[in-house]
Short mmCIF file of C-alpha atoms in Angstrom, two decimals:
data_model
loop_
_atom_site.label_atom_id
_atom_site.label_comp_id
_atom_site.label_asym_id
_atom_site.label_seq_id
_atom_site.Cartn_x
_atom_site.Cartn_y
_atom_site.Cartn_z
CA UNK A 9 10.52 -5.57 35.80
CA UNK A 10 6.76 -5.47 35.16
CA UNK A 11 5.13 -8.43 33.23
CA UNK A 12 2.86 -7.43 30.32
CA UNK A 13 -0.26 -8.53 32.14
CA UNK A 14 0.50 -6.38 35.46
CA UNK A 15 1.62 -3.34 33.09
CA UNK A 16 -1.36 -3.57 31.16
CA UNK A 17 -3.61 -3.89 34.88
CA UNK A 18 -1.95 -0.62 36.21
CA UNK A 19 -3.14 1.34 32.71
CA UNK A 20 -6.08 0.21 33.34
CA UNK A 21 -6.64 1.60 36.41
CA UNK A 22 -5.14 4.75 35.59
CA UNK A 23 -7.47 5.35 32.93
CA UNK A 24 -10.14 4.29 35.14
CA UNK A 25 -9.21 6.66 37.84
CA UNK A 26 -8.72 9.69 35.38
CA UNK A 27 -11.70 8.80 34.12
CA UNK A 28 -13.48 8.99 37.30
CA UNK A 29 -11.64 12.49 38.14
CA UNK A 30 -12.78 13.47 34.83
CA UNK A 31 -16.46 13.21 35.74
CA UNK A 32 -16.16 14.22 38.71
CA UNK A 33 -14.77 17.59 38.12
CA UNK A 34 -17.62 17.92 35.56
CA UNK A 35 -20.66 17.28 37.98
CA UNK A 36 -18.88 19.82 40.32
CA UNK A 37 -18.45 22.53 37.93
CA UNK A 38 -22.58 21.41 36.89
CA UNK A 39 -23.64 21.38 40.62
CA UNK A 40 -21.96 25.10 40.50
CA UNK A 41 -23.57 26.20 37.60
CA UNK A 42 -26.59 25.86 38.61
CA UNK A 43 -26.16 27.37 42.10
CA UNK A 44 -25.42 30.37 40.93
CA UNK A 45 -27.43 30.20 37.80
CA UNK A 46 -30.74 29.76 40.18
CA UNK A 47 -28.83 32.36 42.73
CA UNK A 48 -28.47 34.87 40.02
CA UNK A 49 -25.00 35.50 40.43
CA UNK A 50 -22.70 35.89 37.48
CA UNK A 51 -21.08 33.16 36.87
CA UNK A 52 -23.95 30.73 36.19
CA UNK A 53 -24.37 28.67 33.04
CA UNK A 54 -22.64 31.07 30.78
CA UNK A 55 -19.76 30.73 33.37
CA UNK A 56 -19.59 27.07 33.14
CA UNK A 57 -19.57 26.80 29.30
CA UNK A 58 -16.72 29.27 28.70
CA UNK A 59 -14.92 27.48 31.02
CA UNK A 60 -15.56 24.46 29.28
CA UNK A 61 -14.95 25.90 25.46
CA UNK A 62 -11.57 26.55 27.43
CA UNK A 63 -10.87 23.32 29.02
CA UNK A 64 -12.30 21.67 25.30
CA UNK A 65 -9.60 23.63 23.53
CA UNK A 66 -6.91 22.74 25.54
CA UNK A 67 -7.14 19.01 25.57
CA UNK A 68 -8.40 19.28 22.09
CA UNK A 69 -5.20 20.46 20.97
CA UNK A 70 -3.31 16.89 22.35
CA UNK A 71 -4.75 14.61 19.71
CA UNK A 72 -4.32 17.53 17.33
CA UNK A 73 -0.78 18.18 17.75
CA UNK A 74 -0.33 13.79 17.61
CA UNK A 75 -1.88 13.79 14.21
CA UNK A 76 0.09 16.65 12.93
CA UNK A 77 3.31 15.38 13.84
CA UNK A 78 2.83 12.01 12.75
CA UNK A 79 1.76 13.58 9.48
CA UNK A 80 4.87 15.25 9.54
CA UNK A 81 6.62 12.44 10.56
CA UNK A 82 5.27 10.30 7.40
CA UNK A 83 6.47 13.27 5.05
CA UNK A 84 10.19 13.79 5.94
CA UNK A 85 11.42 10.34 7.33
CA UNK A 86 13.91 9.67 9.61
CA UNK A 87 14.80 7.94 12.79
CA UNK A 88 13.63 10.17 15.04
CA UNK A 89 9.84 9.37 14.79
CA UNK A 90 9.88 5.66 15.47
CA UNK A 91 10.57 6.08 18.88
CA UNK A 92 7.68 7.91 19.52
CA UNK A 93 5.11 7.07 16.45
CA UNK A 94 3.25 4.69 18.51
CA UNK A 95 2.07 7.44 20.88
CA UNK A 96 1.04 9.74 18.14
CA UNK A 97 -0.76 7.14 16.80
CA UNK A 98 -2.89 6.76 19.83
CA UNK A 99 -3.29 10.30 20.48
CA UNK A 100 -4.48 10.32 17.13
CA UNK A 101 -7.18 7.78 18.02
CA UNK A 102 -8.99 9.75 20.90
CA UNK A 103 -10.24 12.69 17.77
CA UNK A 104 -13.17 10.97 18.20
CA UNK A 105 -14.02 11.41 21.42
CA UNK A 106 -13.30 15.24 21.19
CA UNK A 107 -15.28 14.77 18.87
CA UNK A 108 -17.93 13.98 21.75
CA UNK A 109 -17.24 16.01 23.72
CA UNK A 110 -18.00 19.12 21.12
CA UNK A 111 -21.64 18.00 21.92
CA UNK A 112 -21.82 20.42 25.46
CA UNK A 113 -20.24 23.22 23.30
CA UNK A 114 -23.23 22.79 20.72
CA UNK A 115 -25.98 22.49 23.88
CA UNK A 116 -24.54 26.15 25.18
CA UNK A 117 -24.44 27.91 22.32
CA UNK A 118 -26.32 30.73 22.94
CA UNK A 119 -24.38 30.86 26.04
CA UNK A 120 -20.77 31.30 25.09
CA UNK A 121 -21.17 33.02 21.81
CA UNK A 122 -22.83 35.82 21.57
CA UNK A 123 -23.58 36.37 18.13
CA UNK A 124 -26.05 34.24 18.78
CA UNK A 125 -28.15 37.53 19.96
CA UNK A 126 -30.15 39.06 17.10
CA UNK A 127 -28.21 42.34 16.87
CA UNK A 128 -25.36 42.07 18.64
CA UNK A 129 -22.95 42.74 15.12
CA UNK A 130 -23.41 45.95 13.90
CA UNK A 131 -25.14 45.54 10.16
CA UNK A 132 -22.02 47.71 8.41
CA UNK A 133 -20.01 46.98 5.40
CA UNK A 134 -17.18 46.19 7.75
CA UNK A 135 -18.73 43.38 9.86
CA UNK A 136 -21.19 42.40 6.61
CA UNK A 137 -19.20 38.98 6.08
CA UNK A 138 -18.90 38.04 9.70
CA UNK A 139 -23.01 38.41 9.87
CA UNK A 140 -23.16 36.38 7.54
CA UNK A 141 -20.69 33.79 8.45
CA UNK A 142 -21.23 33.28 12.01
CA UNK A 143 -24.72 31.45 12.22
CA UNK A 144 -25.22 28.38 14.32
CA UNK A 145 -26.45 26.39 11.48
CA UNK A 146 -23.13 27.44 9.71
CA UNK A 147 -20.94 26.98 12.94
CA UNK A 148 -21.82 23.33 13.39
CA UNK A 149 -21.53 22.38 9.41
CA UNK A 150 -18.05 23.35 9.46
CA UNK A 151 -17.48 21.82 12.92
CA UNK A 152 -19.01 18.02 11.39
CA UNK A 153 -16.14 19.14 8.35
CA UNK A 154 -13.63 19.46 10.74
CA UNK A 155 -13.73 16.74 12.87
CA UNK A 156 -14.50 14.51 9.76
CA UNK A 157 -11.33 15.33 8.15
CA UNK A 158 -9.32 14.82 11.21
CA UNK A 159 -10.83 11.59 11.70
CA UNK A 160 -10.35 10.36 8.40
CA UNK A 161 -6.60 11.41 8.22
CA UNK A 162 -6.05 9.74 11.60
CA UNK A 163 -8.20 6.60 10.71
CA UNK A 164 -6.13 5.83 7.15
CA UNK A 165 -3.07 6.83 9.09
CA UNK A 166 -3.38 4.32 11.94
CA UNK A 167 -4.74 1.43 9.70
CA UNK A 168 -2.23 1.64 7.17
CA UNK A 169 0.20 1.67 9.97
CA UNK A 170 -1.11 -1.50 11.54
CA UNK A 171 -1.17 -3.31 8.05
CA UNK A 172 2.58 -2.71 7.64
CA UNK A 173 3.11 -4.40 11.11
CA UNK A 174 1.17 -7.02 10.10
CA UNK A 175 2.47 -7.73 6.55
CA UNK A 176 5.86 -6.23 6.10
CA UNK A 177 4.46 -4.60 2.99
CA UNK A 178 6.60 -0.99 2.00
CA UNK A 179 3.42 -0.07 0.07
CA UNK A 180 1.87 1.20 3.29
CA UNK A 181 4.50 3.31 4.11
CA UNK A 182 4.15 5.04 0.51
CA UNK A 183 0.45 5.32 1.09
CA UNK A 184 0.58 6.93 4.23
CA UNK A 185 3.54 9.39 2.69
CA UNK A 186 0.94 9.89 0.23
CA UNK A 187 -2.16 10.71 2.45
CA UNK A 188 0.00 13.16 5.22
CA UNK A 189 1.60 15.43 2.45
CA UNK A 190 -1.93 16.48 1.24
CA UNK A 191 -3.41 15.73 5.03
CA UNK A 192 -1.11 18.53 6.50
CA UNK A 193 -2.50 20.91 4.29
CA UNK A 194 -6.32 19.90 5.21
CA UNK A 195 -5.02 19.66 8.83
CA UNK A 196 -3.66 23.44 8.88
CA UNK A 197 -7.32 24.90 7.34
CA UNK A 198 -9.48 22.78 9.68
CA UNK A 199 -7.33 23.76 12.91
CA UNK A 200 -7.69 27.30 11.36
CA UNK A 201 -11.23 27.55 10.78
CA UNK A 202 -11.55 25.91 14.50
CA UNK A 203 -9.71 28.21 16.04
CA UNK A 204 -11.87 30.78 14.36
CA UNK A 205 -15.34 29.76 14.99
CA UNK A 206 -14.77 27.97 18.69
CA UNK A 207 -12.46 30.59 19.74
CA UNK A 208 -11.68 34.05 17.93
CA UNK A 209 -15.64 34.25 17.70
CA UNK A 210 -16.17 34.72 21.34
CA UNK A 211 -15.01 38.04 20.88
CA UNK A 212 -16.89 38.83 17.39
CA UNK A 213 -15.57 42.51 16.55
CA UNK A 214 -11.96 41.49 16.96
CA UNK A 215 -10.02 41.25 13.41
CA UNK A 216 -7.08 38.87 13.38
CA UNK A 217 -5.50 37.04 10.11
CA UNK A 218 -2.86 35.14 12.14
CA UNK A 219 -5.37 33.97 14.60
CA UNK A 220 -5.05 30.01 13.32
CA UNK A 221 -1.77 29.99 12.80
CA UNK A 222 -1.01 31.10 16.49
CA UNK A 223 -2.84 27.95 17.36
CA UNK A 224 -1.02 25.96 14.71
#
């Protein structure tokens, strides 16, 4: 059996060898962009973004789904949490550095989304709201809302959770009970409008009022 201390040494080098994978595939997929971006071919920087808003998404959706189901956790009860609260918890943690990572999303803008382009939604009564609604300036307000109220729900969360470990006190547990109730509800909106603007948007004439919830 594996002492602490030779446990903790193998996740370290895990997480320094994913993080080394990590950065490698992203100078690859960089060193390809702008091959064929200088080439003229058609995959080029617009190429490499969508792929990333796709890649973003994905992983995006791991600390996501943690903070949700600890949320849910804290609201119903119940043995079968405990088992697995702990890795919630730290999934939780890592909204952060999704945060982060949104930067590349916000540096290709005019690259992935293409109302963007002066013009390209039709100036009708049908598509008047989504002119109005899908600016850049708007698109990254609501993405600092987002990720704000995800990290707040997952920083109270985690804290509180840490104090009850530490002091044995049930008011933490009532606080947290408190916060996910309410948090679940401010969860489901911000996944929605994410899943609106970083995704449903690529495609800006498509109509869809189940869109977050599919994602949820």
């Amino acid at each position: 059996m594996n002492s602490p201390d030779t446990a903790r040494l193998e996740m370290d080098r895990a997480r320094t060898a994913a993080l080394a994978t990590g950065a490698i595939g992203v100078l690859i997929a960089l060193i390809v962009g702008l091959i064929d971006s200088h080439r003229g071919g058609a995959w080029g920087w617009q190429g490499f973004f969508r792929s990333y808003v796709f890649a973003y998404v994905f992983w995006a959706a791991i600390p996501l789904g943690s903070l949700a189901i600890l949320m849910l956790h804290h609201c119903t009860g119940g043995w079968w949490g405990f088992p697995i609260r702990r890795i919630f918890e730290a999934g939780s943690r890592t909204i952060w550095f999704i945060a982060v990572l949104f930067i590349p999303i916000l540096i290709g803008l005019s690259k992935i989304y293409p109302w963007t382009q002066p013009g390209d939604i039709p100036d009708d009564p049908v598509n008047h709201f989504k002119r109005i609604y899908l600016q850049p300036g708007g698109f990254i307000v609501r993405a600092v809302i987002y990720f704000a109220a995800w990290i707040v729900l997952a920083h109270f969360l985690n804290k509180w959770s840490a104090e009850q470990d530490r002091t044995g006190d049930p008011i933490f547990k009532d606080r947290m009970m408190s916060l996910a109730a309410p948090g679940l509800v401010v969860w489901g909106l911000a996944v929605t409008g994410a899943a609106i603007d970083w995704v449903l948007s690529l495609e800006p004439h498509w109509f869809s009022t189940i869109y977050g919830m599919i994602f949820i």
